[in-house]
Short mmCIF file of C-alpha atoms in Angstrom, two decimals:
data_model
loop_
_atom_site.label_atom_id
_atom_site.label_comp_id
_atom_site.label_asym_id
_atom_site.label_seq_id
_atom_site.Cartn_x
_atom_site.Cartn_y
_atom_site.Cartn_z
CA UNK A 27 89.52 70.63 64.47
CA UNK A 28 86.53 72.12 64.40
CA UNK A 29 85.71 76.15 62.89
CA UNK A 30 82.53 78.27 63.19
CA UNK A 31 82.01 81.28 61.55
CA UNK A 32 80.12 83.80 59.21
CA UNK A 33 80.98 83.54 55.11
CA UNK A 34 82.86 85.60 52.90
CA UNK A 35 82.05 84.28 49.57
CA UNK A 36 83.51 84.96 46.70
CA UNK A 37 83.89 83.47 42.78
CA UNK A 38 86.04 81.50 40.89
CA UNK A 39 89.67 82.22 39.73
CA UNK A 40 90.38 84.20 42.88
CA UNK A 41 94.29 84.51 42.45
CA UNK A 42 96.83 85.23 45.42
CA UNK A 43 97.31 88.91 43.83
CA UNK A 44 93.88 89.95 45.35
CA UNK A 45 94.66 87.82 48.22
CA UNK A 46 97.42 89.55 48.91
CA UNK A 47 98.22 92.63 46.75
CA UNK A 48 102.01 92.84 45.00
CA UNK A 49 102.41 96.25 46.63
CA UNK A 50 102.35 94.57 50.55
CA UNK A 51 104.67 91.70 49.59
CA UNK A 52 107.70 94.05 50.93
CA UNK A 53 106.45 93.05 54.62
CA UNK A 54 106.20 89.56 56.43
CA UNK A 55 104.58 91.01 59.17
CA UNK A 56 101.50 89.37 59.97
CA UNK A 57 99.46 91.83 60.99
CA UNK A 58 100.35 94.14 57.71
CA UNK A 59 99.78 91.53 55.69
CA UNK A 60 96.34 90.89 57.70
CA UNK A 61 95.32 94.47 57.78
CA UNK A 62 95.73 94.20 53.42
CA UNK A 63 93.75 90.62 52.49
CA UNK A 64 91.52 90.74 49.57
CA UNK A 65 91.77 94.22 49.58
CA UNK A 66 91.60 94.09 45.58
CA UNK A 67 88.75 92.53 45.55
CA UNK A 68 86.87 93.40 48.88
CA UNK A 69 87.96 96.73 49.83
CA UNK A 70 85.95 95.86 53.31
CA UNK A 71 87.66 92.51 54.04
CA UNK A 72 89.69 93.31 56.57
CA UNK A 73 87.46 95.41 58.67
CA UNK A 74 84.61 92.93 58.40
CA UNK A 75 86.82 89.89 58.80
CA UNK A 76 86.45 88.47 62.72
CA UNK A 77 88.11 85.59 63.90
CA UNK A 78 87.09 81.83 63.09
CA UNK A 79 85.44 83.18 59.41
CA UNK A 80 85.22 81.31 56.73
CA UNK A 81 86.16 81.96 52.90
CA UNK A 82 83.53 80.00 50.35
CA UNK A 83 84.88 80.15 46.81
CA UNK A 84 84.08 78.79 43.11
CA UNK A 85 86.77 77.13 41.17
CA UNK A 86 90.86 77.81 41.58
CA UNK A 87 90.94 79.51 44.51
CA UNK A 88 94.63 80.84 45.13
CA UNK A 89 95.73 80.31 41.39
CA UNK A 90 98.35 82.98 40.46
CA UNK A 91 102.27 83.42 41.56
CA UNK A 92 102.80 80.76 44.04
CA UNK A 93 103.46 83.26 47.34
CA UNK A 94 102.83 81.64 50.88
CA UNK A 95 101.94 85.44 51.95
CA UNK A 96 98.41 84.79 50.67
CA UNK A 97 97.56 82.00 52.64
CA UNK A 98 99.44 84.10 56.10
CA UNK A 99 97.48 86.90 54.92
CA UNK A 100 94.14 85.05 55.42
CA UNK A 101 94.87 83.27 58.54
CA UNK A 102 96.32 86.43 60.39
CA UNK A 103 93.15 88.30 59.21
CA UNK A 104 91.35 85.43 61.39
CA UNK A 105 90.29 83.46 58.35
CA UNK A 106 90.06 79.80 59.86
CA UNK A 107 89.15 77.79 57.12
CA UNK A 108 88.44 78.20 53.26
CA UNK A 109 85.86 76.05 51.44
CA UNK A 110 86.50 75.79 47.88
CA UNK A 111 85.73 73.63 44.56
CA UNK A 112 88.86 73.62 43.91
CA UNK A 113 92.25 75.17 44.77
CA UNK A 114 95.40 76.23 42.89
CA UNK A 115 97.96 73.21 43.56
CA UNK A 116 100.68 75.55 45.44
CA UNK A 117 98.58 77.43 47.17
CA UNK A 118 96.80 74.35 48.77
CA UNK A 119 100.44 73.72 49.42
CA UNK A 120 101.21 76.76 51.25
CA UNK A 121 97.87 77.00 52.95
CA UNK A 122 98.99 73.63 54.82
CA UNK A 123 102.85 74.69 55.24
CA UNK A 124 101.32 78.17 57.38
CA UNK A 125 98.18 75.88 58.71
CA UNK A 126 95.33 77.10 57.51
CA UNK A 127 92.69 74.76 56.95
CA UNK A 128 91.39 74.35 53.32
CA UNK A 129 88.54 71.94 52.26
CA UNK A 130 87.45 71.41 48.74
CA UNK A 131 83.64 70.62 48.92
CA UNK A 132 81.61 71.55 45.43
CA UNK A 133 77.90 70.78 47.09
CA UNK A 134 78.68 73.49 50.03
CA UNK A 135 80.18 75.65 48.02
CA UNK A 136 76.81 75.33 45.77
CA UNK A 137 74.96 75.57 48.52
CA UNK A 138 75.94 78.36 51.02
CA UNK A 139 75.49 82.34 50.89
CA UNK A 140 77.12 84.92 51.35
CA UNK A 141 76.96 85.53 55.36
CA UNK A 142 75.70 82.23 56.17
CA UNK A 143 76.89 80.91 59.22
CA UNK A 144 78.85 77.68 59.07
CA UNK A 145 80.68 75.29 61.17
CA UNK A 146 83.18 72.72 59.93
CA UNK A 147 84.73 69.84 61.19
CA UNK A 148 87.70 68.23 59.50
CA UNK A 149 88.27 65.42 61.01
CA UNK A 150 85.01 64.34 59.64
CA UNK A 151 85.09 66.39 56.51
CA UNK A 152 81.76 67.61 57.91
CA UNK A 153 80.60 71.32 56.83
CA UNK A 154 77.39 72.16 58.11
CA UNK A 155 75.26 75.32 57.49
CA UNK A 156 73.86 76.78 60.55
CA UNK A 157 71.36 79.17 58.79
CA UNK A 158 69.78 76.17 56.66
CA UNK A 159 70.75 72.92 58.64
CA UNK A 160 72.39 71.54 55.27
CA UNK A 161 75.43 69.26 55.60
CA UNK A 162 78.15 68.62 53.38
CA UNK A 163 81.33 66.09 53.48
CA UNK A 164 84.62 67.22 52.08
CA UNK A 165 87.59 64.68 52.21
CA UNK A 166 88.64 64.57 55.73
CA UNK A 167 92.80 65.37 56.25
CA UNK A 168 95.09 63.22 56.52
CA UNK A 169 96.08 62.23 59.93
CA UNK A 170 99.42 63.90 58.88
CA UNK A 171 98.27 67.09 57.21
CA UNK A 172 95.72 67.41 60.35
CA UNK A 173 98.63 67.56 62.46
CA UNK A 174 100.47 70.06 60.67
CA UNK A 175 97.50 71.99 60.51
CA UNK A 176 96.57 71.23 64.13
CA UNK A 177 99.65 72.64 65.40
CA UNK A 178 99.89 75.99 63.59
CA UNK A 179 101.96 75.08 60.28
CA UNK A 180 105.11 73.21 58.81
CA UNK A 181 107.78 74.57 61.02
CA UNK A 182 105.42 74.43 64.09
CA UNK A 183 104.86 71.07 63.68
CA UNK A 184 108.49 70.70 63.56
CA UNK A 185 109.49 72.64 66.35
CA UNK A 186 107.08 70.54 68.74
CA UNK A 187 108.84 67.23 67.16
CA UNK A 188 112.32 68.05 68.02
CA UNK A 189 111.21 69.54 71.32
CA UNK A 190 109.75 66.14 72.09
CA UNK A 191 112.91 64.47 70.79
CA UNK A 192 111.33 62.57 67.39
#
């Protein structure tokens, strides 16, 4: 799969309560959800957001309560991938389960600004900055998680499988 898009970058500890606000959790409609990402902690977020952008964080990106409406938030807002040093444990979890790519790459993260323009590859782990030239390889996915991710999350995936009988 391969992503291009302008950065939203942002620091360490970002927790799935800025994600997604407490207050929008009564709603599993995408677009709600979408129109309310990182509203705590960018107020211009989802305005700014177009599709195929890319979230750059520090350190435990996602840490908090453990609600798969953060990672839905981000992808309906058009997020397509998020480039971290490191993520919570569940919400790398739930990222996956709703199919939004996640790569954990210290040396990009290091390395790219605020607005940059980046493209990303994961089947080769390959981030490269488009303002700068710099690459960067993160740990390529799985050919199993690539699929999940590939075909639009979890249940996706599974809904293709039994449509195809396997």
């Amino acid at each position: 799969m391969h992503y291009e898009g302008t950065v939203f970058r942002y620091g360490r500890d970002v927790d799935t309560d800025v994600i997604i606000p407490a207050r929008y959790l009564n709603s599993s409609d995408h677009a709600h959800l979408a129109a309310h990402a990182m509203e705590d902690l960018d107020l211009t977020f989802a305005e700014r957001v177009q599709p195929g952008d890319i979230v750059v964080a520090e350190e435990n990106f996602g840490c908090g309560s453990s609600r798969e409406h953060a990672p839905v938030a981000l992808k309906a807002a058009g997020v397509s991938c998020v480039i971290a040093k490191s993520f919570a444990r569940i919400f790398y979890r739930n990222a996956i389960n709703v199919g939004l790519a996640i790569l954990e790459c210290p040396d990009a993260v290091d390395a790219i600004a605020d607005g940059a323009r980046v493209a990303v590859d994961t089947e080769t782990g390959t981030i490269t900055n488009l303002d700068t030239g710099a690459t960067f390889t993160a740990e390529p996915f799985p050919p199993f998680i690539a699929e999940i991710i590939e075909a639009g999350g979890l249940v996706e995936r599974t809904r293709q499988k039994l449509a195809r009988g396997n």
